[in-house]
Rosetta silent file (secondary structure, phi, psi, omega in degrees, C-alpha in Angstrom):
SEQUENCE: XXXXXXXXXXXXXXXXXXXXXXXXXXXXXXXXXXXXXXXXXXXXXXXXXXXXXXXXXXXXXXXXXXXXXXXXXXXXXXXXXXXXXXXXXXXXXXXXXXXXXXXXXXXXXXXXXXXXXXXXXX
SCORE:     score description
SCORE:     0.000 S_00000001
   1 L     0.000  133.996 -177.246  -10.186  -66.036   17.462 S_00000001
   2 L  -108.824  140.431  178.342   -9.654  -63.565   14.679 S_00000001
   3 L  -103.926  131.408  178.763   -7.370  -60.523   14.803 S_00000001
   4 L   -57.627  143.104 -178.773   -8.508  -57.404   12.935 S_00000001
   5 L   -57.415  137.538  177.216   -6.469  -56.729    9.804 S_00000001
   6 L    82.304   -3.367 -179.134   -3.469  -54.471   10.338 S_00000001
   7 L  -102.279  120.517 -178.586   -3.503  -54.917   14.102 S_00000001
   8 L   -72.594  151.535  175.074   -0.398  -56.588   15.550 S_00000001
   9 L   -80.640  148.723  175.681   -0.620  -59.339   18.124 S_00000001
  10 L   -70.643  154.346  178.384    0.809  -58.743   21.585 S_00000001
  11 L   118.169 -166.073 -179.265    4.027  -60.532   22.473 S_00000001
  12 L  -148.060  160.728  176.438    7.412  -60.825   20.901 S_00000001
  13 L  -120.906  143.797  175.685    9.397  -62.977   18.502 S_00000001
  14 L  -132.596  141.685  175.060   13.017  -63.994   18.860 S_00000001
  15 L  -111.899  122.995 -177.211   15.325  -65.614   16.387 S_00000001
  16 L   -67.302  157.756  176.082   18.048  -67.677   18.008 S_00000001
  17 H   -59.582  -37.548  179.509   21.695  -67.170   17.194 S_00000001
  18 H   -63.157  -41.813  178.777   21.742  -70.712   15.840 S_00000001
  19 H   -66.168  -43.752  177.527   18.894  -69.932   13.424 S_00000001
  20 H   -60.915  -40.542  179.409   20.575  -66.700   12.283 S_00000001
  21 H   -63.621  -41.895  178.125   23.818  -68.587   11.781 S_00000001
  22 H   -62.531  -41.602  178.325   22.080  -71.208    9.644 S_00000001
  23 H   -64.240  -44.692 -179.400   20.507  -68.477    7.498 S_00000001
  24 H   -63.499  -42.448  179.736   23.867  -66.698    7.114 S_00000001
  25 H   -64.115  -41.186  179.015   25.669  -69.910    6.171 S_00000001
  26 H   -66.157  -41.496  179.314   23.012  -70.747    3.577 S_00000001
  27 H   -64.350  -42.217  178.969   23.127  -67.223    2.098 S_00000001
  28 H   -66.625  -41.659  179.242   26.925  -67.322    1.868 S_00000001
  29 H   -60.859  -42.662  179.148   26.871  -70.801    0.335 S_00000001
  30 H   -63.207  -45.112 -176.753   24.390  -69.620   -2.281 S_00000001
  31 H   -71.092  -30.457 -173.100   26.425  -66.513   -3.131 S_00000001
  32 H  -110.113   -1.139  174.977   29.815  -68.255   -3.279 S_00000001
  33 L    71.822   34.524  179.903   28.869  -71.654   -4.726 S_00000001
  34 L  -127.797  163.020  176.132   29.993  -73.832   -1.828 S_00000001
  35 L   -67.062  141.185 -178.762   28.227  -76.192    0.594 S_00000001
  36 H   -58.260  -33.086 -178.569   26.738  -74.437    3.644 S_00000001
  37 H   -67.519  -14.224  178.180   28.573  -76.827    5.982 S_00000001
  38 H   -88.891   -3.933 -177.309   31.873  -75.380    4.710 S_00000001
  39 L   -99.721  131.813  174.038   30.945  -71.853    5.821 S_00000001
  40 E  -107.379  131.716 -178.857   31.738  -70.576    9.322 S_00000001
  41 E  -125.639  134.907  176.630   29.676  -67.630   10.580 S_00000001
  42 E  -131.401  149.020 -177.701   30.232  -65.529   13.704 S_00000001
  43 E  -118.237  143.266  171.884   28.243  -62.593   15.040 S_00000001
  44 E  -137.488  158.328  175.470   29.307  -59.505   16.977 S_00000001
  45 E   -81.549  132.297  179.381   27.498  -56.443   18.253 S_00000001
  46 E  -129.540   80.049  179.583   28.245  -53.353   16.197 S_00000001
  47 L    63.287   36.380  178.919   26.608  -50.391   17.916 S_00000001
  48 L    95.497  -11.942  174.734   23.304  -52.202   18.386 S_00000001
  49 E  -105.539  169.598  179.349   23.312  -53.856   14.978 S_00000001
  50 E   -96.960  132.414  173.251   24.704  -57.256   14.061 S_00000001
  51 E  -106.604  128.650 -178.305   28.030  -57.608   12.268 S_00000001
  52 E  -104.396  128.609  176.910   28.467  -60.893   10.411 S_00000001
  53 E  -117.891  124.808 -177.665   31.903  -62.398    9.920 S_00000001
  54 E  -117.518  141.272  170.373   32.257  -65.298    7.494 S_00000001
  55 E  -123.684  120.655 -171.253   35.123  -67.680    6.804 S_00000001
  56 E  -156.222  150.653  168.432   34.454  -69.681    3.684 S_00000001
  57 E   -78.591  174.786  177.453   35.930  -71.258    0.601 S_00000001
  58 E  -135.842  142.370  178.851   34.775  -70.056   -2.808 S_00000001
  59 E   -72.741  133.879  177.930   33.947  -72.092   -5.914 S_00000001
  60 E  -137.590  154.782  174.895   36.486  -71.683   -8.716 S_00000001
  61 E   -74.952  157.520  176.999   37.037  -73.390  -12.062 S_00000001
  62 L   -66.502  149.978  179.237   39.939  -75.799  -12.362 S_00000001
  63 H   -62.591  -33.881  177.164   43.160  -74.250  -13.620 S_00000001
  64 H   -61.827  -44.029  178.547   43.185  -76.732  -16.479 S_00000001
  65 H   -63.797  -38.362  179.492   39.742  -75.526  -17.572 S_00000001
  66 H   -68.512  -38.471  177.160   40.871  -71.888  -17.351 S_00000001
  67 H   -62.484  -40.241  178.826   43.966  -72.624  -19.444 S_00000001
  68 H   -71.591  -36.392 -176.641   41.771  -74.205  -22.118 S_00000001
  69 L  -147.211   94.343 -178.935   39.152  -71.458  -21.930 S_00000001
  70 L   -58.261  -19.853  178.126   39.961  -68.238  -20.004 S_00000001
  71 L   -67.987  -12.071  177.664   36.271  -67.245  -20.252 S_00000001
  72 H   -59.236  -32.450  178.905   35.579  -69.855  -17.555 S_00000001
  73 H   -61.074  -45.270  178.247   36.553  -67.233  -14.958 S_00000001
  74 H   -64.165  -34.339  178.310   33.718  -64.993  -16.171 S_00000001
  75 H   -63.790  -21.819  177.323   31.380  -68.011  -16.094 S_00000001
  76 L   -94.493   -0.113  178.786   32.011  -68.245  -12.358 S_00000001
  77 L   107.239    5.824  178.041   31.258  -64.557  -11.839 S_00000001
  78 L   103.110 -169.677  179.799   34.709  -63.054  -12.385 S_00000001
  79 L   -61.120  153.626 -177.778   37.828  -62.797  -10.237 S_00000001
  80 H   -55.146  -45.376 -178.575   37.637  -63.968   -6.626 S_00000001
  81 H   -57.875  -48.914 -178.936   38.064  -60.447   -5.219 S_00000001
  82 H   -61.955  -40.651  179.620   35.180  -59.069   -7.295 S_00000001
  83 H   -65.504  -38.461  178.739   32.944  -61.993   -6.375 S_00000001
  84 H   -66.088  -39.818  178.523   33.637  -61.535   -2.657 S_00000001
  85 H   -62.950  -45.875  179.282   32.769  -57.828   -2.877 S_00000001
  86 H   -65.649  -39.850 -178.314   29.485  -58.593   -4.661 S_00000001
  87 H   -61.095  -34.154  179.186   28.735  -61.463   -2.255 S_00000001
  88 H   -54.800  -51.015 -178.005   28.855  -59.111    0.756 S_00000001
  89 H   -69.743  -36.417  177.226   25.861  -57.131   -0.408 S_00000001
  90 H   -62.283  -44.233 -178.413   24.018  -60.261   -1.594 S_00000001
  91 H   -67.706  -45.050  178.704   24.501  -61.962    1.770 S_00000001
  92 H   -57.978  -47.880 -179.192   23.527  -58.870    3.766 S_00000001
  93 H   -63.040  -44.124 -176.778   20.375  -58.436    1.690 S_00000001
  94 H   -68.061  -43.296  179.303   19.430  -62.134    1.843 S_00000001
  95 H   -64.029  -42.175  178.474   19.977  -62.510    5.596 S_00000001
  96 H   -64.357  -43.857 -179.468   17.951  -59.354    6.262 S_00000001
  97 H   -60.662  -43.801 -175.789   15.215  -60.501    3.881 S_00000001
  98 H   -80.758  -33.449 -173.099   14.902  -63.942    5.470 S_00000001
  99 H  -107.959  -24.008 -174.373   15.387  -63.073    9.142 S_00000001
 100 L    81.725   -1.706 -179.847   14.421  -59.415    9.508 S_00000001
 101 L   -71.428  143.712  178.146   17.674  -58.862   11.426 S_00000001
 102 L   -94.113  113.209  179.361   19.442  -55.537   10.908 S_00000001
 103 E  -100.409  139.844  176.414   23.063  -56.104    9.876 S_00000001
 104 E   -86.658  -32.792 -177.666   25.646  -53.344    9.913 S_00000001
 105 E  -167.621  165.116  174.174   28.118  -55.205    7.724 S_00000001
 106 E  -128.810  123.774  176.073   29.333  -58.510    6.364 S_00000001
 107 E  -108.243  133.505 -179.089   33.043  -59.371    6.476 S_00000001
 108 E  -122.285  129.479  171.138   34.273  -62.250    4.331 S_00000001
 109 E  -116.527  117.935  179.149   37.554  -64.106    4.644 S_00000001
 110 E   -79.623  120.648 -174.783   38.143  -66.559    1.804 S_00000001
 111 E   -98.909   -9.345 -178.892   39.730  -69.649    3.357 S_00000001
 112 E   173.956 -176.415  179.940   40.270  -71.728    0.248 S_00000001
 113 E  -119.223  137.576  174.877   39.053  -72.740   -3.162 S_00000001
 114 E  -108.785  103.610 -174.789   36.479  -75.360   -3.986 S_00000001
 115 E   -73.100  129.316 -177.637   37.331  -76.504   -7.510 S_00000001
 116 E  -136.834  145.213  175.526   34.276  -77.108   -9.638 S_00000001
 117 L   -96.063    0.617  179.211   33.759  -77.895  -13.292 S_00000001
 118 L   -69.785  174.598  178.985   30.280  -76.369  -13.180 S_00000001
 119 L   -93.079 -129.468 -177.433   29.384  -73.070  -14.745 S_00000001
 120 L   -56.061  133.970 -175.959   27.736  -70.097  -13.140 S_00000001
 121 L   -95.412   -6.597 -176.811   27.481  -70.519   -9.349 S_00000001
 122 L   -79.964    0.000    0.000   24.629  -68.102   -8.689 S_00000001
């Protein structure tokens, strides 16, 4: 059976909380350079939209590497605060893009540092 172009099918689609959580964890991991399993994501209702709260470590260069070459901080995307601010919008955009869910905001709490000798984490 063929559906005429531009005509929606009857019915509805639902994305489970577990699926949304997996998408949010993956988006945060991508933005902050850490494994998705290290990211905790929780959802709350915010006036009919979804508010995402994340607790996650963030990838940072080793202090020894920074002492040898202070430019390593820039190679990771800058100071932790600046990276967290940028990550909020990246995560909101990515979760919306992948799931279609409307988010009101993304709150990030950095829970630790994941020391990496790699370069750019994006």
